[in-house]
Short mmCIF file of C-alpha atoms in Angstrom, two decimals:
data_model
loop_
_atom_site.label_atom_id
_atom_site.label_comp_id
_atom_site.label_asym_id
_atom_site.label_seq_id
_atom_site.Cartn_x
_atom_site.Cartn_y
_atom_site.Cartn_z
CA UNK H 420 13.56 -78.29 4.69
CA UNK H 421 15.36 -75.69 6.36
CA UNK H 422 13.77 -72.34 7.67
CA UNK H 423 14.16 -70.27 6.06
CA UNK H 424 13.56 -72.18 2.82
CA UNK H 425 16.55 -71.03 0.24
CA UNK H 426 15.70 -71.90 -3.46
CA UNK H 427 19.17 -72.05 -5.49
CA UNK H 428 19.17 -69.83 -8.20
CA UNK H 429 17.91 -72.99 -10.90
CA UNK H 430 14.80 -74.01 -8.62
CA UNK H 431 14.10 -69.65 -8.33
CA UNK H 432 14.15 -69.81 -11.85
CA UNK H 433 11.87 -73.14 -12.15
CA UNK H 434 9.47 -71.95 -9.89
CA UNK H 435 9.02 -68.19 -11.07
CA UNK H 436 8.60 -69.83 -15.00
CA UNK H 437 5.72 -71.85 -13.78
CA UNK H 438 4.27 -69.35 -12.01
CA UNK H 439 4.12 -66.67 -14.76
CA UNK H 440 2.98 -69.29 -17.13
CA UNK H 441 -0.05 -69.55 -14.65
CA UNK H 442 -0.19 -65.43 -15.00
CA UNK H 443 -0.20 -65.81 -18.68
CA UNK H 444 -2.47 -68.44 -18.65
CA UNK H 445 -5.10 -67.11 -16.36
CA UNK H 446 -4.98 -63.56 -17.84
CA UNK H 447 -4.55 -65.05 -21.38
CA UNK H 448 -7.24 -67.61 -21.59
CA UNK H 449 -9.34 -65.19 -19.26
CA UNK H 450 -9.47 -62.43 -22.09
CA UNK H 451 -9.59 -64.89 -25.06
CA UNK H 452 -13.03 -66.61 -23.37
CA UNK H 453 -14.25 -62.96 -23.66
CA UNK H 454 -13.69 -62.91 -27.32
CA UNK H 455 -17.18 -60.79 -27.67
CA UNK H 456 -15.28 -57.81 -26.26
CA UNK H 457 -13.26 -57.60 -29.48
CA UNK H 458 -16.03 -57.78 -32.07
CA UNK H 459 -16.71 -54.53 -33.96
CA UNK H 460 -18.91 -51.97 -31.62
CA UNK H 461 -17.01 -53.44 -28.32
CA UNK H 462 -14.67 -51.09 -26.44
CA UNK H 463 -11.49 -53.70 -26.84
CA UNK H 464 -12.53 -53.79 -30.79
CA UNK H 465 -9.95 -53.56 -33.27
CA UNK H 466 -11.74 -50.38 -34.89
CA UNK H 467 -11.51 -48.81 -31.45
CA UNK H 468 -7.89 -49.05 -30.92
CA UNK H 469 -6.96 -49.07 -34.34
CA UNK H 470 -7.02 -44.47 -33.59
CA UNK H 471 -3.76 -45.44 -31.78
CA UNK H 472 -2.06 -46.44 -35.07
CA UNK H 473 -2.28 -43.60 -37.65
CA UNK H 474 -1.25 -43.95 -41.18
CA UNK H 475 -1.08 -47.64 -40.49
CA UNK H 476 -2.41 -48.81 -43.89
CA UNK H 477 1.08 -47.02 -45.20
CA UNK H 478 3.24 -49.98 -43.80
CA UNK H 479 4.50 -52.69 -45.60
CA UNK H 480 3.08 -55.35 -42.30
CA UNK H 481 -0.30 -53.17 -42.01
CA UNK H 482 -2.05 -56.55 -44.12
CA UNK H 483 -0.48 -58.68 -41.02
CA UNK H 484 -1.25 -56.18 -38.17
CA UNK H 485 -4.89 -56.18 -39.40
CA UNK H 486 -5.36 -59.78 -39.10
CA UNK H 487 -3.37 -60.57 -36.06
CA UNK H 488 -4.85 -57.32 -34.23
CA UNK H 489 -8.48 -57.88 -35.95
CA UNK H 490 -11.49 -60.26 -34.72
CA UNK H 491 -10.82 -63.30 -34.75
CA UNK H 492 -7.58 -63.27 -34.99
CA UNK H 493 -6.16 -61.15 -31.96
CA UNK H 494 -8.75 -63.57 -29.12
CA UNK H 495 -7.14 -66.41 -30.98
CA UNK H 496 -3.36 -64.97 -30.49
CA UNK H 497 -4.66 -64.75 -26.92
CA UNK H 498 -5.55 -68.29 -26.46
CA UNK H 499 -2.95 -70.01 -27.68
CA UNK H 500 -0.44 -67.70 -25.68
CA UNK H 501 -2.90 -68.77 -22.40
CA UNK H 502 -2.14 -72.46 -23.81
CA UNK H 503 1.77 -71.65 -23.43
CA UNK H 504 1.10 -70.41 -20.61
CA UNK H 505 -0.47 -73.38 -19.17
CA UNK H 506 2.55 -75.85 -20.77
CA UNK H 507 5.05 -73.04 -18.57
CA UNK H 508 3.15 -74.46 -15.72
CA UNK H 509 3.60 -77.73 -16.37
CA UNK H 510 7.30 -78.46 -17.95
CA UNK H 511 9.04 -75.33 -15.57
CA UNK H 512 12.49 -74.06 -16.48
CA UNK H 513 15.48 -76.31 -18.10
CA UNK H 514 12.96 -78.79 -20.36
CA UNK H 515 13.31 -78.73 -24.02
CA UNK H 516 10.05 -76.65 -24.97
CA UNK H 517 11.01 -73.76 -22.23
CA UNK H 518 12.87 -71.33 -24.76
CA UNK H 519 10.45 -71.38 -27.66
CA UNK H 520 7.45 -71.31 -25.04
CA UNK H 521 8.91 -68.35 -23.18
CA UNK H 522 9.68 -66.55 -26.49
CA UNK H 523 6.49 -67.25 -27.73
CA UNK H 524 4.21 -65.86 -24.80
CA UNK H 525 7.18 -62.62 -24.62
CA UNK H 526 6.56 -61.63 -28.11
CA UNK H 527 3.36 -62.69 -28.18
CA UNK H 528 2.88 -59.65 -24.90
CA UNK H 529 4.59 -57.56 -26.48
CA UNK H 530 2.31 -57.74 -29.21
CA UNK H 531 -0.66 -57.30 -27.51
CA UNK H 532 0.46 -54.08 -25.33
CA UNK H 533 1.29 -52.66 -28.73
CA UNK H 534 -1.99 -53.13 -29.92
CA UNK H 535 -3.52 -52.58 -26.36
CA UNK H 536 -1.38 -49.95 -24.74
CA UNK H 537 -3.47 -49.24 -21.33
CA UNK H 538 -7.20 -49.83 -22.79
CA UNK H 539 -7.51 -53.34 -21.11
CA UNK H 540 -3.69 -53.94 -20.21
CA UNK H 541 -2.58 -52.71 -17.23
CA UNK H 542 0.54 -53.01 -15.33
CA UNK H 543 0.63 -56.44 -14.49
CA UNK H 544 0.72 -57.07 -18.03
CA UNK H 545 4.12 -55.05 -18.39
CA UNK H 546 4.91 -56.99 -15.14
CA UNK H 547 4.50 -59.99 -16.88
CA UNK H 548 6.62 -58.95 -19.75
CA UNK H 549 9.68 -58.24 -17.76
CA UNK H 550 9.78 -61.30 -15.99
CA UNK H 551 8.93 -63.69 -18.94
CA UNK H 552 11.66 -61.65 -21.40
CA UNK H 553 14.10 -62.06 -18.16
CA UNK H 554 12.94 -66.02 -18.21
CA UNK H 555 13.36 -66.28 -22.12
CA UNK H 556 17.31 -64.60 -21.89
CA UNK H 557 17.80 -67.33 -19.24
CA UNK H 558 16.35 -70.12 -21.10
CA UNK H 559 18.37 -69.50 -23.95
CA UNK H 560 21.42 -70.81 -21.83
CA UNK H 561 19.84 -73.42 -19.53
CA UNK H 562 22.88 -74.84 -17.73
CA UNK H 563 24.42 -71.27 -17.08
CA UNK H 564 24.71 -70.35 -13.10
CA UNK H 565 25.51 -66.89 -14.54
CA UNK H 566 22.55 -66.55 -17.02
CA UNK H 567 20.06 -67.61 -14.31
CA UNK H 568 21.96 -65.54 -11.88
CA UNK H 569 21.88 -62.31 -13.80
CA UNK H 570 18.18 -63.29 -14.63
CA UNK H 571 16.95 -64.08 -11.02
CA UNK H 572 18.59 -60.56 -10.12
CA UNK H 573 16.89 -58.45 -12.99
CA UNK H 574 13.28 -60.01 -11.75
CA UNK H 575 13.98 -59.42 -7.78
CA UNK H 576 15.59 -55.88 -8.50
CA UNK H 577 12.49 -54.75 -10.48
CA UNK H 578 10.18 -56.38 -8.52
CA UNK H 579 11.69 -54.02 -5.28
CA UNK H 580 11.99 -51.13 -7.81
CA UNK H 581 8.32 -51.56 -8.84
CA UNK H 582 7.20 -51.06 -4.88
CA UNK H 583 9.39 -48.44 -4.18
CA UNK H 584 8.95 -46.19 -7.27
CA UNK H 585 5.09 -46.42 -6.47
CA UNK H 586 5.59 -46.12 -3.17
CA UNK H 587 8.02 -42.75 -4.36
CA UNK H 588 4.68 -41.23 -6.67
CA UNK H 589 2.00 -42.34 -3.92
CA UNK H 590 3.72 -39.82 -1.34
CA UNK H 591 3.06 -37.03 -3.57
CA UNK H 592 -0.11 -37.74 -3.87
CA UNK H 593 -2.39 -35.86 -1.23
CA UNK H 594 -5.04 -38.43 -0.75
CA UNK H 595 -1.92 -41.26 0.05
CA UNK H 596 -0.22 -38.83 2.43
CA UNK H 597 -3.73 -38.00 4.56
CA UNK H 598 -4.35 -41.22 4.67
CA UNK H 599 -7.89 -42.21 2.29
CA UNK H 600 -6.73 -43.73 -0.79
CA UNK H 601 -7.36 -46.65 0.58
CA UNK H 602 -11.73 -45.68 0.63
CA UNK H 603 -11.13 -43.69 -2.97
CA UNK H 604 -9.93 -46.70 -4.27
CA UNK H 605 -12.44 -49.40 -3.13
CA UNK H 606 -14.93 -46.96 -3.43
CA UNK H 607 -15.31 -47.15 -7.22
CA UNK H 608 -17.81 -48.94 -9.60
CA UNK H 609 -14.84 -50.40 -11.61
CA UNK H 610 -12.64 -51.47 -8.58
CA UNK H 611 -14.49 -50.74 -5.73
CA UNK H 612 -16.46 -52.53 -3.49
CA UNK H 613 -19.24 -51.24 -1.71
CA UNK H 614 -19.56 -52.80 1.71
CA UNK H 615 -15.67 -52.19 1.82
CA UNK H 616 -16.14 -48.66 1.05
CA UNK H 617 -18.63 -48.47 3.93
CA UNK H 618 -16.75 -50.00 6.40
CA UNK H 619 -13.48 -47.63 5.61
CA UNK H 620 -15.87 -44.75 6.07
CA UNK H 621 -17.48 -46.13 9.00
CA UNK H 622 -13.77 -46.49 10.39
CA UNK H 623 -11.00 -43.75 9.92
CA UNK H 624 -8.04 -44.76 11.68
CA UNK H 625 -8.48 -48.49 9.86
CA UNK H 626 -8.62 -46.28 6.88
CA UNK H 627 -5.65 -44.52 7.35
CA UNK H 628 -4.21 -47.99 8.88
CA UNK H 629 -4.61 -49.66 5.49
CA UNK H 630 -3.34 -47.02 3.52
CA UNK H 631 -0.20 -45.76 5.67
CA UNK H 632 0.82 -49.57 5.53
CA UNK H 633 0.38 -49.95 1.79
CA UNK H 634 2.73 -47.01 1.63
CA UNK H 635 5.68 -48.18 4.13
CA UNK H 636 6.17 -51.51 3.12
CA UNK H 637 6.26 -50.76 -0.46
CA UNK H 638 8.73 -47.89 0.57
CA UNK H 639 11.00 -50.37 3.24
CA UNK H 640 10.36 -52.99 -0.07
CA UNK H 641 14.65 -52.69 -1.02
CA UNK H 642 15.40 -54.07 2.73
CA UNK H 643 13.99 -57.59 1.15
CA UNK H 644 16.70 -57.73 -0.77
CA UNK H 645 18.84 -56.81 1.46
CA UNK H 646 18.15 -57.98 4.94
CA UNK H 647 19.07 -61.63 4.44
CA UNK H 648 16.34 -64.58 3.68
CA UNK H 649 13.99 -64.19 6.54
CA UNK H 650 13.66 -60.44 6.34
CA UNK H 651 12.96 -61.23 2.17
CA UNK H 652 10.31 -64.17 3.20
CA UNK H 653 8.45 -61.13 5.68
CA UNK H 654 8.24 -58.58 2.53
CA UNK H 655 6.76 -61.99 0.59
CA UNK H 656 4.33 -62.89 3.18
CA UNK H 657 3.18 -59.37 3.04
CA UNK H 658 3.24 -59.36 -1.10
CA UNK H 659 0.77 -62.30 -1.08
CA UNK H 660 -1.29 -61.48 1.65
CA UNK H 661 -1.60 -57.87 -0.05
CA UNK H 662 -2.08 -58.80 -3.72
CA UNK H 663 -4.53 -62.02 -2.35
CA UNK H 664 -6.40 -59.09 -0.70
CA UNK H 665 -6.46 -56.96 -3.65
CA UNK H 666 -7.70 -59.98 -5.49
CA UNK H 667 -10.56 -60.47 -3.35
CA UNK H 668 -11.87 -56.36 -2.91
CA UNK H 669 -10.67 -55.08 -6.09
CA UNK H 670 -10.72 -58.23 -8.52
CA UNK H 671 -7.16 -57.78 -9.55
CA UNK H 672 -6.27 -61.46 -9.77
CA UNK H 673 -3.44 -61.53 -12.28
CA UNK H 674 -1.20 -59.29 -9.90
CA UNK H 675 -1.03 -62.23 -7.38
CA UNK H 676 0.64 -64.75 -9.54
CA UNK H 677 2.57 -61.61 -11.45
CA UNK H 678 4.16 -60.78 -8.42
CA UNK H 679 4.31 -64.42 -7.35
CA UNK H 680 6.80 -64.95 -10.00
CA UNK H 681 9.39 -62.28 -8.79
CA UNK H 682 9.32 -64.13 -4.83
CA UNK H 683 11.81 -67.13 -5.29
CA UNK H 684 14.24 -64.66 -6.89
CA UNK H 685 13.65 -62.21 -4.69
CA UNK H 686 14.83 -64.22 -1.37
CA UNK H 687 17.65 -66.43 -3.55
CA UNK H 688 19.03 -63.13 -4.32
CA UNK H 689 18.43 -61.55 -0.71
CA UNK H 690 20.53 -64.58 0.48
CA UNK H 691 23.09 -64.17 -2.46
CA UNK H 692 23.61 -61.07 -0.99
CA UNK H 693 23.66 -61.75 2.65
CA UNK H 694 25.93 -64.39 1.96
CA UNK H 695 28.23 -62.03 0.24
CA UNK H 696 27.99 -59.71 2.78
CA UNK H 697 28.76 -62.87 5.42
CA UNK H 698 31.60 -64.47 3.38
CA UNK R 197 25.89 -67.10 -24.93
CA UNK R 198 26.21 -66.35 -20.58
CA UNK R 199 27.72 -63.25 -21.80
CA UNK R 200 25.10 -62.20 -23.79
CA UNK R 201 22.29 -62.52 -21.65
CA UNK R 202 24.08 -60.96 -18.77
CA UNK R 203 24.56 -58.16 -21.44
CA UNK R 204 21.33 -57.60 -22.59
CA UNK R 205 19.90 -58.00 -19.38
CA UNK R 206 22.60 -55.08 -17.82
CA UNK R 207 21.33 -53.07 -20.62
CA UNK R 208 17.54 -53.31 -20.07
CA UNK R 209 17.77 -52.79 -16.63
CA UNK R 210 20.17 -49.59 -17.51
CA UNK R 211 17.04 -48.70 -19.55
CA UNK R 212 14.26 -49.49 -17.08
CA UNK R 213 16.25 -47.44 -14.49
CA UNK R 214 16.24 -44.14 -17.04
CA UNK R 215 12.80 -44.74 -17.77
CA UNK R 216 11.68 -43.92 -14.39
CA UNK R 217 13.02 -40.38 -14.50
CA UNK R 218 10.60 -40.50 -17.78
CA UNK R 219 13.81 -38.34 -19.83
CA UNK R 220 12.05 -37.37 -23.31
CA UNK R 221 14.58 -38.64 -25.31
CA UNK R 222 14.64 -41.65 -24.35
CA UNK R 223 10.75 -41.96 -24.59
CA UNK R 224 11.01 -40.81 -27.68
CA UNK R 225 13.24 -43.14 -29.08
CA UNK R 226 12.04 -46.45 -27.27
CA UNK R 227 8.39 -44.99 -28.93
CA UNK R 228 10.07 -45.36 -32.42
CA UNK R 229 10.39 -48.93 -31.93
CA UNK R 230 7.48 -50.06 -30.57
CA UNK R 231 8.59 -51.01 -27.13
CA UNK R 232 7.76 -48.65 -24.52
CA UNK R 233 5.81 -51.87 -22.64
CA UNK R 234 9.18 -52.96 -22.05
CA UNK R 235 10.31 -49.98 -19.98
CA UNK R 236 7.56 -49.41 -17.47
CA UNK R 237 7.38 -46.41 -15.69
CA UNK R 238 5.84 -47.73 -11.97
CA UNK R 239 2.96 -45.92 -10.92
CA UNK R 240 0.49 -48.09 -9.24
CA UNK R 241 -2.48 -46.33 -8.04
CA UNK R 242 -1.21 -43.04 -8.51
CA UNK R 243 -3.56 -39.92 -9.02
CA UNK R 244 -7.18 -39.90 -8.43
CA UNK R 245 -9.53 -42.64 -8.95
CA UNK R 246 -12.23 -41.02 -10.42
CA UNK R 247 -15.66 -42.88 -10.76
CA UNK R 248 -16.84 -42.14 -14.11
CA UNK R 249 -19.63 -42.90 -15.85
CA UNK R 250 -20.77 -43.38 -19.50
CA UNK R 251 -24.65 -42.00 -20.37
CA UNK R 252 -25.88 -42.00 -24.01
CA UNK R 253 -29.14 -40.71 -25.41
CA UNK R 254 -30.06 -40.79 -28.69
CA UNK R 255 -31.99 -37.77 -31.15
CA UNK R 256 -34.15 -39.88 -33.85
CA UNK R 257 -35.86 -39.01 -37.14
CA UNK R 258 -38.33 -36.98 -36.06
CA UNK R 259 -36.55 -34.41 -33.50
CA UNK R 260 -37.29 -36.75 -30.39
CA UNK R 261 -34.54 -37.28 -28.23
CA UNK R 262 -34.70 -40.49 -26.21
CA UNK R 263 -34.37 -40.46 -22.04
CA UNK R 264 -30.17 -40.91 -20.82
CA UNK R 265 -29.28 -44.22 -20.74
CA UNK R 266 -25.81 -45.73 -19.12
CA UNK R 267 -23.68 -47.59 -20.30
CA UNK R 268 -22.56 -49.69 -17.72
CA UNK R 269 -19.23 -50.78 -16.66
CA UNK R 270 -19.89 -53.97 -16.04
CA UNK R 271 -22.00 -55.36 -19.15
CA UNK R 272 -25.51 -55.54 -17.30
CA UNK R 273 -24.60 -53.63 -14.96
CA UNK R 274 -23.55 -57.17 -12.83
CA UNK R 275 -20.05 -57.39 -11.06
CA UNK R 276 -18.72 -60.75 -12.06
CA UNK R 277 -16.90 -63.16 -9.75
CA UNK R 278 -13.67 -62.75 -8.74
CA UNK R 279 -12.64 -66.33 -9.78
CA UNK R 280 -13.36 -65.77 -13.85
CA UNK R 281 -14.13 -62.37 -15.29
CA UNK R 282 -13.61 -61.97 -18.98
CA UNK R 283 -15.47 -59.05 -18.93
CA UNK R 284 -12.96 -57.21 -16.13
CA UNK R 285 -11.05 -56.03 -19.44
CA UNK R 286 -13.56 -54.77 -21.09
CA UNK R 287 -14.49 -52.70 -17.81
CA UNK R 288 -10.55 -51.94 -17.51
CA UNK R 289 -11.13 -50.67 -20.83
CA UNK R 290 -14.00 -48.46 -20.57
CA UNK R 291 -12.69 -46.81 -17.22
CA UNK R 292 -9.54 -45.84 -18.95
CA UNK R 293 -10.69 -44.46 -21.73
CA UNK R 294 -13.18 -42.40 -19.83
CA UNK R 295 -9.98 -41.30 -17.49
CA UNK R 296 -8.14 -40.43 -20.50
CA UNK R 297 -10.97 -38.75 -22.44
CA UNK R 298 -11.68 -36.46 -19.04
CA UNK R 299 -7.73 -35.54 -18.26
CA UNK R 300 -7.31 -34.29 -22.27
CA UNK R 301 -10.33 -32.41 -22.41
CA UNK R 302 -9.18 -30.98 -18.87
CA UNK R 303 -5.60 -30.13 -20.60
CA UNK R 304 -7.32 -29.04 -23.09
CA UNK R 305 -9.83 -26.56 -20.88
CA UNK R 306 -6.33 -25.27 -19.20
CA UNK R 307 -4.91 -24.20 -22.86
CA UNK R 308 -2.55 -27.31 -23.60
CA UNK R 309 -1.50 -27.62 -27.33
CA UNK R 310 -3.54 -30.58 -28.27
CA UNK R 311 -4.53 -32.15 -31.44
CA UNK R 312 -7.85 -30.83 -32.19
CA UNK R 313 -9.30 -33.83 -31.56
CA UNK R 314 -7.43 -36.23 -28.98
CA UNK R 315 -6.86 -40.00 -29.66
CA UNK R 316 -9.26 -41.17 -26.70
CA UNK R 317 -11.58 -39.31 -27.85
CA UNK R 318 -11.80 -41.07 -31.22
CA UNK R 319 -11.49 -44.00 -30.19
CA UNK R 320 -14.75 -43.08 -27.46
CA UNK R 321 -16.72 -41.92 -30.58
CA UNK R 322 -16.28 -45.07 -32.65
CA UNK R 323 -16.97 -47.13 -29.88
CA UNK R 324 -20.43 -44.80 -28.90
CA UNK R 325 -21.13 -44.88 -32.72
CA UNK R 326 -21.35 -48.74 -32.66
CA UNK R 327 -23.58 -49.55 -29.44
CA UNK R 328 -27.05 -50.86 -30.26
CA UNK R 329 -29.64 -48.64 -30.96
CA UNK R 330 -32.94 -47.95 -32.61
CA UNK R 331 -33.27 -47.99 -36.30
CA UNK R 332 -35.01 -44.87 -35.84
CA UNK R 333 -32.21 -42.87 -34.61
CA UNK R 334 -30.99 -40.47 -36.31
CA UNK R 335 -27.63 -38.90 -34.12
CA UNK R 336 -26.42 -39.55 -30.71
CA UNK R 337 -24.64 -37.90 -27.99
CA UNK R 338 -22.89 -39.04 -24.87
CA UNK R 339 -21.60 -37.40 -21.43
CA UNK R 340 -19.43 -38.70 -19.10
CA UNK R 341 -20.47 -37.94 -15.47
CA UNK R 342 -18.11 -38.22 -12.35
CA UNK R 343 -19.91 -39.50 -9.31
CA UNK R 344 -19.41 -39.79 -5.88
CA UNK R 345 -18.94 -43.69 -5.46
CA UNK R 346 -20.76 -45.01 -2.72
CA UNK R 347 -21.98 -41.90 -1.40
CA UNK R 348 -26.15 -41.29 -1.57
CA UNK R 349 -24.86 -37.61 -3.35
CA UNK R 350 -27.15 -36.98 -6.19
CA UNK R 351 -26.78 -37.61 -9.70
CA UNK R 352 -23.00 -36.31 -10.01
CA UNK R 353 -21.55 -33.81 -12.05
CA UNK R 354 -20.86 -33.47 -15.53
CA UNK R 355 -17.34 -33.78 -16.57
CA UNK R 356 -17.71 -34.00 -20.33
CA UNK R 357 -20.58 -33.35 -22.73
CA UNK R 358 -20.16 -33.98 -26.45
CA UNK R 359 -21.97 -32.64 -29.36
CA UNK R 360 -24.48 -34.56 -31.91
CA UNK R 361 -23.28 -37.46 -33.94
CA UNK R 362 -24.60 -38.77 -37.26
CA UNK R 363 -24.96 -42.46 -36.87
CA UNK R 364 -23.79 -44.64 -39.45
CA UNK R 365 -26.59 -46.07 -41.32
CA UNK R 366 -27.06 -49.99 -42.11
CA UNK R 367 -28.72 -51.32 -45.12
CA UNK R 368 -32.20 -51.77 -43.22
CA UNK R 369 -31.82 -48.62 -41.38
CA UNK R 370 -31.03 -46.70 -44.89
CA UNK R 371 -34.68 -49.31 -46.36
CA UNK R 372 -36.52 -47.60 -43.66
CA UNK R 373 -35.21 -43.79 -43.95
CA UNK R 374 -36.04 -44.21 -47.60
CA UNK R 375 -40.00 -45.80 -47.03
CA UNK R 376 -39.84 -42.96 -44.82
CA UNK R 377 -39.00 -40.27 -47.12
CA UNK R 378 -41.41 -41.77 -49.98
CA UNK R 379 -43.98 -41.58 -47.46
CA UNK R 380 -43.13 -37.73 -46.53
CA UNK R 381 -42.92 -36.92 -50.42
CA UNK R 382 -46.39 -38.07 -51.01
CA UNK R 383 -47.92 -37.12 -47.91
CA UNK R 384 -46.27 -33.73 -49.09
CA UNK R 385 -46.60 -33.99 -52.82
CA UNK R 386 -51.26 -34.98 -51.95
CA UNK R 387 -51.07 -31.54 -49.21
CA UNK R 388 -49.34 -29.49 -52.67
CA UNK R 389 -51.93 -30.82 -54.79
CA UNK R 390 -55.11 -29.99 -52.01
CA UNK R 391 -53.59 -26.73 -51.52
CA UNK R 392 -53.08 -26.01 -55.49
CA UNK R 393 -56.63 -27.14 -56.11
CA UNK R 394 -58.88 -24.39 -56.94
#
């Protein structure tokens, strides 16, 4: 192997579909083992969310919605998806079960932000959406260099867009710009942890260390695509160091393999592009 | 078919890229169709991160009102691993609704035109409504207090108070209100008949 490692645009594609079929999986089958949390009188109950939907029982599919967004029905959407998921994992892009797997865990997302919105989906789970509807197009013409292409492309562009657009809002906020989001943040009873939160206070500059860095790489994030395959395998070291570190303070595990996914296009594209500019 | 993935794919990411300058009409129209998870708008971490807590105390039967009690974030009040946490969505859950709940009845403080009463707010109340509680309660109310994470500061401040509730009443709870009031009527019906007799 060759450094630095260059995935063609097939084995980017391969290797992002098994690694959002793990984020499906583990986020899936993680929310679907908490199946309590949807029973009437829990916050993720259908009774709770169901304000979000007014004049519902007016539509011809409200009978459907009910069951597939009701108890048991929407933990059991949930686990099968995390089931898919898991198959993603196993068979990768280009086998026979690929296209109906990735459609099924895309619409079956899709479903659940509807019903969801932001109460217990977050982000990653709109992440997760773009990458597996940009997986599903693909699959739908395995052999194509051009449908993979354009696919591989959409994922590392968004992925870069996601940083910098962030990294765009954080700068207006005054907390990012002096420097202590990085203590607000861990030092909440949701996200936060503790022993983190004292250390940050007990050290500034490390404070302001952490957060200034957050802030410039996900800024600099475009040059990944664009500075050839070794400057794209730096911004990906960073990415899982950074979301493996999130995982570990702030319990955000489904961002790692989320964001996993968008790597192997990311650097097949940045070398696309270098070569381009080369050739 | 290469054509019309490359296609649909140029036209999402046309979409994704308006959707970041949040244009109205476009919200509005992806929001007719149910898709507005499709066009994120990328905000990671953005605005404050406000620790908020959930404290409910009930008012039973008799006039009593109980002591505060939390609801916690994490169900008992235990962080789970960072290897397996069903319960992290649950706590995603409560945190944003509390979020929510505090920034509308902010917008609401400032004069916004809201809806008289807002959707997280609703959705807050049914969930209150259905927590465990004594059969002897009667209404309940909750406040949602911001604290100051890890800090030793004091008991934080209050950034939303709600009125009284009915509770909804279950068979045995409705069994014990009536034993209750059959008590109260003779009780009351044996002090009209002392106080009648000559």
């Amino acid at each position: 192997m060759s450094f630095p490692f260059v995935p063609d645009v097939h084995q980017a594609i391969d290797a992002s579909t098994r690694l959002i079929g793990l984020a499906i999986a583990v986020t899936s089958l993680e929310r679907a083992c908490g199946s309590r949390y949807y029973r009437s009188g829990e916050i993720l109950a259908w009774d709770v969310v169901r304000h979000r939907f007014p004049n519902l029982e007016k539509r011809a599919y409200a009978g459907i919605l009910e069951r597939a967004f009701g108890f048991p029905g929407f933990p059991l959407l949930l686990g099968v998806r995390g089931i898919v998921g898991l198959v993603l994992v196993i068979t990768g892009a280009g086998s026979a079960v690929t296209a109906p797997a990735l459609s099924f865990v895309f619409f079956a997302g899709l479903l659940g932000t509807w019903r969801n919105h932001d109460l217990g989906h977050s982000a990653m789970d709109r992440a997760i959406l773009l990458v597996a509807g940009a997986l599903c197009l693909a699959s739908l013409a395995p052999r194509s260099e051009l449908a993979a292409g354009a696919a591989a492309t959409f994922i590392a562009v968004n992925a870069a867009l996601c940083y910098f657009k962030s990294a765009i809002f954080k700068f207006r906020d005054p907390e990012w710009r002096r420097g202590w989001k990085a203590l607000e943040i861990v030092d909440t009873s949701y996200l936060g942890r503790r022993t983190v939160a004292g250390f940050f206070r007990a050290h500034p500059a490390l404070t302001r260390a952490a957060t200034w860095q957050v802030l410039g790489v996900e800024l600099a994030f475009p040059l990944a695509l664009l500075g050839g395959a070794t400057t794209a395998w730096c911004f990906v070291v960073w990415g899982l160091v950074f979301h493996a570190a999130n995982w570990v303070i702030l319990g955000l595990r489904g961002f790692v393999w989320t964001f996993a996914a968008c790597y192997p296009p990311i650097i097949w594209l940045a070398a696309a592009i270098a070569a381009t500019g080369t050739g | 078919m290469d054509v019309l993935v490359v296609t649909v794919l140029a036209l999402w990411q046309v979409g994704l890229l308006a959707a970041q300058l949040r244009p109205a009409w476009l919200w509005r129209w992806i929001g007719r169709f149910r898709v507005r998870s499709l066009f994120p708008v990328w905000e990671l971490f953005i605005g404050p991160q406000t620790d908020l807590s959930l404290f409910l105390r009930d008012r039973l039967d008799d006039g009593t009102l109980t002591d505060w009690s939390e609801e916690p974030v994490w169900p008992g009040g235990v962080r789970p691993s960072i290897l397996w946490a069903p319960c992290f969505w649950r706590a995603a859950a409560l945190a944003a609704l509390l979020r929510k709940l505090v920034r509308r009845e902010r917008e609401r403080a400032a004069g916004g035109f809201l809806a008289p009463e807002s959707l997280p707010l609703r959705a807050l109340w049914t969930f209150i409504l259905g927590r465990p509680r004594s059969p002897l309660a009667a209404t309940r109310q909750f406040r949602v207090v911001r604290t100051q994470g890890s800090l030793p500061s004091g008991p934080g401040e209050d950034a939303y108070v709600s009125e009284f509730r009915p509770l909804p009443r279950g068979a045995l709870d409705r069994r014990i209100v009536d034993a209750r009031a059959a008590r109260d009527d003779s009780a009351a019906s044996f002090v009209s008949q002392a106080s009648n007799a000559p």
